[in-house]
Tab-separated table of C-alpha atoms in Angstrom:
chain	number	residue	atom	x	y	z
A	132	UNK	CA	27.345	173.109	65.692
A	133	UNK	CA	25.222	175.447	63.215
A	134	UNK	CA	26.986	174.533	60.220
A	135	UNK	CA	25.701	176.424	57.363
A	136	UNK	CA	26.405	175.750	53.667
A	137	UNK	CA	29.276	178.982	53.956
A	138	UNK	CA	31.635	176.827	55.963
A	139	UNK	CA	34.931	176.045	54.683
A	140	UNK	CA	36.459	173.369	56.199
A	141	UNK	CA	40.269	172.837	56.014
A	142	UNK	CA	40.841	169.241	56.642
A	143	UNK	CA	43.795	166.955	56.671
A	144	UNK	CA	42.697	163.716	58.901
A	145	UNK	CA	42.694	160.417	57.225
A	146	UNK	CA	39.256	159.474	56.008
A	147	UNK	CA	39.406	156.083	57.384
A	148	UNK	CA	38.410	157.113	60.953
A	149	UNK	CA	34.869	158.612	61.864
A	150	UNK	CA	37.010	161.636	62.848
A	151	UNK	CA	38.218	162.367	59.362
A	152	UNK	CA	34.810	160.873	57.579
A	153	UNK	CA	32.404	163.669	60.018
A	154	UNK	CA	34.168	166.476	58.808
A	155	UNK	CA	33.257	165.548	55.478
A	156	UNK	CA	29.717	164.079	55.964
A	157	UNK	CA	28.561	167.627	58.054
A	158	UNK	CA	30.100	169.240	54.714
A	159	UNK	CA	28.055	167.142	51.900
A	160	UNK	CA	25.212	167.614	54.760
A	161	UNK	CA	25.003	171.213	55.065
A	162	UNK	CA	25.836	171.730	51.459
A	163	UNK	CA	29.233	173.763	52.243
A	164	UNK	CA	32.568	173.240	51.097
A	165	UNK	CA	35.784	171.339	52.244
A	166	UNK	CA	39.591	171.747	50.899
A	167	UNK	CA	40.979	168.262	51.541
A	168	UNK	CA	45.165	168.187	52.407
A	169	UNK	CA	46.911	165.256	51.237
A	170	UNK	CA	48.612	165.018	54.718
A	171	UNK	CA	49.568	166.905	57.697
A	172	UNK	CA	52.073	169.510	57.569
A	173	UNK	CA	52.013	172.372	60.279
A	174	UNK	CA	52.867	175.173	58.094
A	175	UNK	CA	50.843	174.020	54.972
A	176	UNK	CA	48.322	173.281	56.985
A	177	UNK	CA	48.174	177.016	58.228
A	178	UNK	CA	48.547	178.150	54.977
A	179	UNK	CA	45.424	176.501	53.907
A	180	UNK	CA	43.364	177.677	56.399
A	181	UNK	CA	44.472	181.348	55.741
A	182	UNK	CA	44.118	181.208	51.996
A	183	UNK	CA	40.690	179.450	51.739
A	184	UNK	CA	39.638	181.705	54.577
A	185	UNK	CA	38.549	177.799	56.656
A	186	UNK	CA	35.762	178.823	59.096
A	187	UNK	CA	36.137	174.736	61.040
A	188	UNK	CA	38.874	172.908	61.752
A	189	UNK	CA	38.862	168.930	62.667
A	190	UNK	CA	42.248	168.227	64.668
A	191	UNK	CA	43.650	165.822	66.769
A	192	UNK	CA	45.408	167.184	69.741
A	193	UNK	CA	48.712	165.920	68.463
A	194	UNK	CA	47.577	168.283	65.509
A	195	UNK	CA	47.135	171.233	67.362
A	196	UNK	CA	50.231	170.747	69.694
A	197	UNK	CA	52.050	171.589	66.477
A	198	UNK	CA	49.924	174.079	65.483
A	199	UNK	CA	50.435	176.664	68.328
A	200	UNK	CA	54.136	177.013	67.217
A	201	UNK	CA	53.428	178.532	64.220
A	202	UNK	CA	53.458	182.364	64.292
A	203	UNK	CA	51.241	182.753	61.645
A	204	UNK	CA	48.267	180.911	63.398
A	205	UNK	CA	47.085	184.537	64.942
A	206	UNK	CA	46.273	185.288	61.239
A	207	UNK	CA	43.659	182.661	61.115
A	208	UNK	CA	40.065	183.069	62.281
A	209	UNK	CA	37.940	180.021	63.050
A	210	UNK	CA	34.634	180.024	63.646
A	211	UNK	CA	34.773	176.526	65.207
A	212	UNK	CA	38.122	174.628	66.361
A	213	UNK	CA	36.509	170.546	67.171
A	214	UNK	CA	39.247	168.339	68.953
A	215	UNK	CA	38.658	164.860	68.993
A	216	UNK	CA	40.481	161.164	68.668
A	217	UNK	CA	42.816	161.379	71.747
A	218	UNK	CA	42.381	164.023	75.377
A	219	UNK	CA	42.857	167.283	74.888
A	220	UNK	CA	45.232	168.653	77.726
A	221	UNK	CA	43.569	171.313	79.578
A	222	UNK	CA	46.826	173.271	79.370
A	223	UNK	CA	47.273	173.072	75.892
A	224	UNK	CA	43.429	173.623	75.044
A	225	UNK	CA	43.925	176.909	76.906
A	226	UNK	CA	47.074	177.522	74.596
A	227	UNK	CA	44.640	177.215	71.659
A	228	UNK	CA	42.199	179.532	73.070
A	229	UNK	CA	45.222	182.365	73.698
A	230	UNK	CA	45.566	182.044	70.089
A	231	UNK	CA	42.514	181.059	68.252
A	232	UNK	CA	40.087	183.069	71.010
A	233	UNK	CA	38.198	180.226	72.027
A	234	UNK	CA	39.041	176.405	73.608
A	235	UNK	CA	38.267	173.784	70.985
A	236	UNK	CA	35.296	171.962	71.179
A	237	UNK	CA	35.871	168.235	72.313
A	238	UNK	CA	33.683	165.379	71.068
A	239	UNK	CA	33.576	162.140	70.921
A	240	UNK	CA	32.310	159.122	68.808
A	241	UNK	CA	33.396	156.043	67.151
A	242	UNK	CA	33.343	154.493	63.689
A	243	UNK	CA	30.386	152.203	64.687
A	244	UNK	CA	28.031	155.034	66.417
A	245	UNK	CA	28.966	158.344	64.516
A	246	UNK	CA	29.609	161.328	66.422
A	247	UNK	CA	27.807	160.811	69.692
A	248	UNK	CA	28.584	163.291	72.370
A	249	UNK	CA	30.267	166.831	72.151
A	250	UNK	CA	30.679	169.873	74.118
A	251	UNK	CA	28.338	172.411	73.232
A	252	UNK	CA	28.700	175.151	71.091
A	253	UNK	CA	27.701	177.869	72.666
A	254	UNK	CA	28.449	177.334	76.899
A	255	UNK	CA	30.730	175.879	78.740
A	256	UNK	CA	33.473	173.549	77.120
A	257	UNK	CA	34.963	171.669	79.968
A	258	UNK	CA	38.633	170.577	78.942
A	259	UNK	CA	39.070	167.015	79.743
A	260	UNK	CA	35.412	166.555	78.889
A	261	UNK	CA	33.563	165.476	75.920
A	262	UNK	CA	30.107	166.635	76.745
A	263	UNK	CA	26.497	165.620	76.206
A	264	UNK	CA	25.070	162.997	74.178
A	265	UNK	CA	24.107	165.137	70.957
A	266	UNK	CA	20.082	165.095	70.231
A	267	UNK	CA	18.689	161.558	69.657
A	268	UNK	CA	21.767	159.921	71.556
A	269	UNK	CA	20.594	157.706	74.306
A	270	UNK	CA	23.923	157.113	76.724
A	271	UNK	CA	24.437	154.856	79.812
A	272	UNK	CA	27.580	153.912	82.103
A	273	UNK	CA	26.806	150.681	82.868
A	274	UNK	CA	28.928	148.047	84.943
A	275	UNK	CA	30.109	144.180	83.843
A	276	UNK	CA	26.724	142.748	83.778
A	277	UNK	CA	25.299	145.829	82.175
A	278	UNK	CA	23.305	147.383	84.975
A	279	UNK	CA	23.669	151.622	84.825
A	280	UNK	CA	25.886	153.209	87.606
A	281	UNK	CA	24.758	156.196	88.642
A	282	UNK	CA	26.530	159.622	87.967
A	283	UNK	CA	30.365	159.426	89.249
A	284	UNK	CA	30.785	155.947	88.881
A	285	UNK	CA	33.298	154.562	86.200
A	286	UNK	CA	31.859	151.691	84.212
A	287	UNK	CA	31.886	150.962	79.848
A	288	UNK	CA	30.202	153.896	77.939
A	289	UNK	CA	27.665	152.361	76.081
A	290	UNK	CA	25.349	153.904	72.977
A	291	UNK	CA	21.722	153.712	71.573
A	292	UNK	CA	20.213	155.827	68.882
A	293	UNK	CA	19.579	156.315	64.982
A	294	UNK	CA	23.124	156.941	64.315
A	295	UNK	CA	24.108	153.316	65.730
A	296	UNK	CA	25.100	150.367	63.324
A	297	UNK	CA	23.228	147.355	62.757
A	298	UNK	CA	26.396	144.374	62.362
A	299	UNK	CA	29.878	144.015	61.330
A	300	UNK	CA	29.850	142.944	58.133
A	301	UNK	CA	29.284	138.965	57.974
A	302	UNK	CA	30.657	138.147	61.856
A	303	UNK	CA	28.291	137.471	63.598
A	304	UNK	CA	29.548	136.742	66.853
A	305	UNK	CA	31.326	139.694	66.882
A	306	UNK	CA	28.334	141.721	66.532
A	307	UNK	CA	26.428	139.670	69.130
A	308	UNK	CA	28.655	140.458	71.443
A	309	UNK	CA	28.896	144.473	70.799
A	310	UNK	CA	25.638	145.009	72.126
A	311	UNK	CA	23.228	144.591	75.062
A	312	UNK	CA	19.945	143.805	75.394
A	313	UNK	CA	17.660	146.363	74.104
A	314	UNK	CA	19.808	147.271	71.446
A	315	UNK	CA	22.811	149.396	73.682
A	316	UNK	CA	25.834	149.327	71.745
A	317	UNK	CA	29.245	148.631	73.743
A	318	UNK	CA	31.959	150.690	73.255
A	319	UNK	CA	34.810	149.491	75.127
A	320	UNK	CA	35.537	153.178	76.651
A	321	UNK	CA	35.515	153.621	80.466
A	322	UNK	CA	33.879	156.590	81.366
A	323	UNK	CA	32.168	158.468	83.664
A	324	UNK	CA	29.327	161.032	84.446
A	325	UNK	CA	29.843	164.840	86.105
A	326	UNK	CA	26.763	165.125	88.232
A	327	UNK	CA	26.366	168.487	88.539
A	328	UNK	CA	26.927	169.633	84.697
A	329	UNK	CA	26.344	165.854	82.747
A	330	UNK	CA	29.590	165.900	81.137
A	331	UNK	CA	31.123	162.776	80.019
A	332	UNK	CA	35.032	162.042	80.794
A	333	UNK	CA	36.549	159.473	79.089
A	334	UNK	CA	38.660	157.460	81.317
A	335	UNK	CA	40.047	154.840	79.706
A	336	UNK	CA	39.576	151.448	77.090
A	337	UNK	CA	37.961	148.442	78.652
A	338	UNK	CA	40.950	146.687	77.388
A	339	UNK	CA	43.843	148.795	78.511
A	340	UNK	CA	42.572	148.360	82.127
A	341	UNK	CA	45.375	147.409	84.524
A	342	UNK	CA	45.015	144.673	87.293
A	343	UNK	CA	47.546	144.903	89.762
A	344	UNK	CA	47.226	143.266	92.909
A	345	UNK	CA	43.722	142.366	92.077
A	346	UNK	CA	42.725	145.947	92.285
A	347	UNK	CA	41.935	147.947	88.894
A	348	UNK	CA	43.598	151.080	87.447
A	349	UNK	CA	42.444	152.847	84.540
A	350	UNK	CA	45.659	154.275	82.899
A	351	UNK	CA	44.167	157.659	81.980
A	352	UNK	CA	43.384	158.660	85.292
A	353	UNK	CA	47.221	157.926	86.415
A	354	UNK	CA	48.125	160.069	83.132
A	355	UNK	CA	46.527	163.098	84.191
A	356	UNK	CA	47.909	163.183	87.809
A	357	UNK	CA	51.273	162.968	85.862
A	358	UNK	CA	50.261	165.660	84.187
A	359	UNK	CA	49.600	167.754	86.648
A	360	UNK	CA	53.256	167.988	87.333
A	361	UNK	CA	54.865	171.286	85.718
A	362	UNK	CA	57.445	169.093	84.327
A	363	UNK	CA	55.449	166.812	82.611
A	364	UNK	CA	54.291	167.210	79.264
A	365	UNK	CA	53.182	164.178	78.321
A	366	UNK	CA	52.438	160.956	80.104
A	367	UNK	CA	51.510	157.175	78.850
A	368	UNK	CA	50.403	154.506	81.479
A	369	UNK	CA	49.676	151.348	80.729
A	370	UNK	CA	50.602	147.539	82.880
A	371	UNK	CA	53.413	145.810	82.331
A	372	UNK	CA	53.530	141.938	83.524
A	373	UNK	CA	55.095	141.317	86.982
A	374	UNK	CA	55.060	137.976	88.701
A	375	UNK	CA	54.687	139.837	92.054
A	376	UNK	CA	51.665	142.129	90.982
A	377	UNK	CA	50.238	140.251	87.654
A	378	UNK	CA	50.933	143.675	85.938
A	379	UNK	CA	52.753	146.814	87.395
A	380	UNK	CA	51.812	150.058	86.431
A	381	UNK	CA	54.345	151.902	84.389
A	382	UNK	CA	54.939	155.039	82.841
A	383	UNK	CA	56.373	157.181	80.201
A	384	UNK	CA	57.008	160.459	80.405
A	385	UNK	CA	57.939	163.031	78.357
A	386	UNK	CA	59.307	165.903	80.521
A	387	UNK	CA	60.505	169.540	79.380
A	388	UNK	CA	62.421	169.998	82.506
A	389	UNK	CA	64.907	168.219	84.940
A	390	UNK	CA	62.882	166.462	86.953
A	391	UNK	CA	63.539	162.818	88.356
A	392	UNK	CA	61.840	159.443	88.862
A	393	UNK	CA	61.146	159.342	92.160
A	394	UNK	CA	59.870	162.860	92.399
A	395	UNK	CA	56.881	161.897	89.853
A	396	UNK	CA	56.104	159.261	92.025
A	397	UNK	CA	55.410	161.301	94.930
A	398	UNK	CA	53.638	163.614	93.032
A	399	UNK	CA	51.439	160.805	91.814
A	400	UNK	CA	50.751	159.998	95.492
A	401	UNK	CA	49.685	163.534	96.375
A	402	UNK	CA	47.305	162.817	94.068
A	403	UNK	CA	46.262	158.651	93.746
A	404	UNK	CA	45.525	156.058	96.093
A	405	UNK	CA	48.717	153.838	96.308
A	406	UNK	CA	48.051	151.034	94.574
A	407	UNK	CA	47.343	153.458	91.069
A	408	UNK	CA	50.880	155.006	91.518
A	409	UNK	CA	53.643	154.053	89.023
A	410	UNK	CA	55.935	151.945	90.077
A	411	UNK	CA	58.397	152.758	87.607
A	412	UNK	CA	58.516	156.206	85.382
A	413	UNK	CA	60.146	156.017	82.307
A	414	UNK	CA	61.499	159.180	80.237
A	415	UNK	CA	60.727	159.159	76.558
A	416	UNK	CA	61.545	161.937	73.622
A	417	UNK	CA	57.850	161.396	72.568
A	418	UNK	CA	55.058	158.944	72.722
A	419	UNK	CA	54.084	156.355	69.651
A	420	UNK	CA	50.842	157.782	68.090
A	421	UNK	CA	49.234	156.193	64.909
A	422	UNK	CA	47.884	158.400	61.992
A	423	UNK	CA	44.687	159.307	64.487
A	424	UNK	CA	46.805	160.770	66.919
A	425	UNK	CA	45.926	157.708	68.975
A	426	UNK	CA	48.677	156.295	72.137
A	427	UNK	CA	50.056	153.111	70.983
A	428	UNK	CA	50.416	151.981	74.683
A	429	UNK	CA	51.496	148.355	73.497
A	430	UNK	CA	54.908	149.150	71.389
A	431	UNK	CA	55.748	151.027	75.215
A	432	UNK	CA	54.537	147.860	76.506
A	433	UNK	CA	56.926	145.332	74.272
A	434	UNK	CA	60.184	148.045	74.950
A	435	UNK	CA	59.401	148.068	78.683
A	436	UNK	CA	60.314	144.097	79.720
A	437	UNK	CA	62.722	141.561	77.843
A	438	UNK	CA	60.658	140.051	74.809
A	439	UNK	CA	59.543	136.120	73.950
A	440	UNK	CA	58.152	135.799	77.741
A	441	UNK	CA	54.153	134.249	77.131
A	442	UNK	CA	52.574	136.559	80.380
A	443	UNK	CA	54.481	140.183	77.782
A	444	UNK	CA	52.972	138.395	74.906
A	445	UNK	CA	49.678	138.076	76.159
A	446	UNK	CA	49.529	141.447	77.546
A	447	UNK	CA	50.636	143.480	74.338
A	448	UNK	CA	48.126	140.767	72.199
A	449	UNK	CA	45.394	142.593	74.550
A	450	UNK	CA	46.556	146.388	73.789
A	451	UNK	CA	47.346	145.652	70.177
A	452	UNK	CA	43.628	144.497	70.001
A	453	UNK	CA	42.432	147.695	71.680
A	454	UNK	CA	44.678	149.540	69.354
C-alpha cells in the first residue's frame, strides 16, 4: 500500500478488531501519524479528515454508506480509501469512486492471521473481491477433509504464513482444531478463486451455511442476486428452521422502492438455481450490524419464527457463535 511515514490516517474503528488494530500497526510501522476519533459520527468524521488533511481512511462499508451523503466529502482528498469487515456493494463502491476519484480498496483478514489478502494498489480493484494473498501469504480453498479445490470451487479459506498465530491463549482444543496439518490455519470463511485474475470472493461463514433439503446454500451468494434488483438496497439471508426443509431460506430486505415479495422471488430465480431462492422475503428499515459493521444474521433469525422452539434455539446458538 506504500505507506510512507507522511500519512495521516483519520481513524474511528474500534481497536478491538484487526480492522481497527491494522490501521494503527501500518502507522507505528511506517513511522507516520494517526488522529484517533472517539466514535463514528459522519460529519465529524469528515471534518477530521479535512482538517488534519488524512491521506488513508479505514472504513467499514456501513461507514462509507453514510459518508457519501455528506456534501462536504468532495473537499477531502485521499490518497488511499481501504474497505474491509463486511462486502462492499459494487454500486455503492462506485458511489465512492464518483466522489473520492477512486473505488476503495477491499481487503480482508482476521484477528488470528492479520491482514491477509487485499486488492492491489495500483490495478484493478474488483468490487465484490478482496484480492491476492499479500507477499508471504500462502492461501488454499480447501474442501471438508482439507484437500484444495481448484479455482471456482467454493470450499473454507484457509491461511499459512509469518503473520499467522501460534494458539488461543490456554485452550487447547480450540487451537487444535483451527488448523490443518502442515500448519494451514482455518478460517471459517467460504470462498472462492477467479481463475482468470486470482481474486478471492468471500462467499460466506462456514457456520452460517444453510441446509435445506439436504442441499447447501451459502447466504451471500442469495444476497447479491437480491441485490441485483434496483429496488433492493440491502439484503440479509440466512436459514430459518422448517420441519419440511430442516431450514428455509429467508430474507430481509431493505428496499428504497415499492416493490413486492413475490417479485424478489422471481428475480432471485432469474438468477439462482431453485432450491437457493428465498422462500420468504421479509422487508426491514435496516439490518442489525455490530460495532464492525458486521450482519447479525441471528437476532433476524430469533424475530423470524415464534421463540422457545429447541430446532430456533439451536439454529441462532450456531449464528450467535459465528457472530
Amino acid at each position: 500500500w506504500r505507506w510512507s511515514e507522511d500519512e495521516v490516517l483519520v481513524h474511528c474503528l474500534p481497536l478491538s478488531h484487526q480492522h481497527g488494530l491494522g490501521g494503527v500497526h501500518a502507522t507505528l510501522l511506517a513511522g507516520s501519524s494517526a488522529v484517533i476519533l472517539p466514535r463514528f459520527e459522519p460529519s465529524e468524521l469528515v471534518e477530521a479528515l479535512r482538517t488534519h488533511r488524512a491521506s488513508v481512511l479505514f472504513a467499514v462499508p456501513a461507514i462509507y454508506e453514510r459518508l457519501v451523503e455528506q456534501p462536504d466529502l468532495t473537499e477531502v482528498a485521499l490518497r488511499l480509501a481501504v474497505s474491509g469487515s463486511a462486502p462492499l456493494d459494487a454500486g455503492l463502491a462506485h458511489r465512492i469512486a464518483d466522489i473520492l476519484g477512486e473505488i476503495p480498496l477491499e481487503r480482508y483478514g482476521s484477528t488470528e492471521s492479520g491482514l491477509d489478502v487485499s486488492n492491489p494498489l495500483d490495478g484493478p480493484r474488483l468490487p465484490g473481491t478482496v484480492g491476492i494473498p499479500l507477499p508471504g501469504v500462502e492461501l488454499r480453498i480447501v474442501d471438508e477433509s482439507g484437500a484444495a479445490l481448484p479455482a471456482e470451487h467454493d470450499g473454507e479459506i484457509v491461511l499459512r504464513g509469518p503473520q499467522v498465530f501460534s494458539e488461543y491463549w490456554n485452550r487447547p482444543e480450540a487451537t487444535r482444531e483451527a488448523f490443518l496439518d502442515g500448519g494451514w490455519f482455518r478460517t471459517g470463511d467460504i470462498g472462492r478463486i477467479d481463475a482468470n485474475t486470482g481474486h478471492l470472493t468471500i462467499t460466506g461463514r462456514k457456520k452460517e451455511l444453510i441446509i435445506t433439503g439436504g442441499m447447501n446454500v451459502y447466504p451471500r451468494e442469495v444476497e447479491l442476486a437480491l441485490e441485483r434488483h434496483p429496488s433492493v438496497a440491502e439484503a440479509a439471508v440466512a436459514g430459518v428452521p422448517s420441519q419440511r426443509w430442516g431450514e428455509e431460506v429467508t430474507a430481509w430486505v431493505v428496499a428504497d422502492g415499492a416493490v413486492a415479495a413475490d417479485e424478489l422471488i422471481e428475480h432471485a430465480r432469474g438468477l439462482l438455481a431453485g432450491y437457493k431462492c428465498p422462500k420468504r422475503v421479509l422487508f426491514v428499515d435496516a439490518l442489525p450490524r455490530n460495532s464492525m459493521g458486521k450482519l447479525q444474521r441471528s437476532t433476524l433469525v430469533a424475530d423470524a419464527v415464534e421463540p422457545n422452539t429447541a430446532v430456533l434455539d439451536r439454529a441462532v446458538a450456531k449464528l450467535s457463535r459465528a457472530d
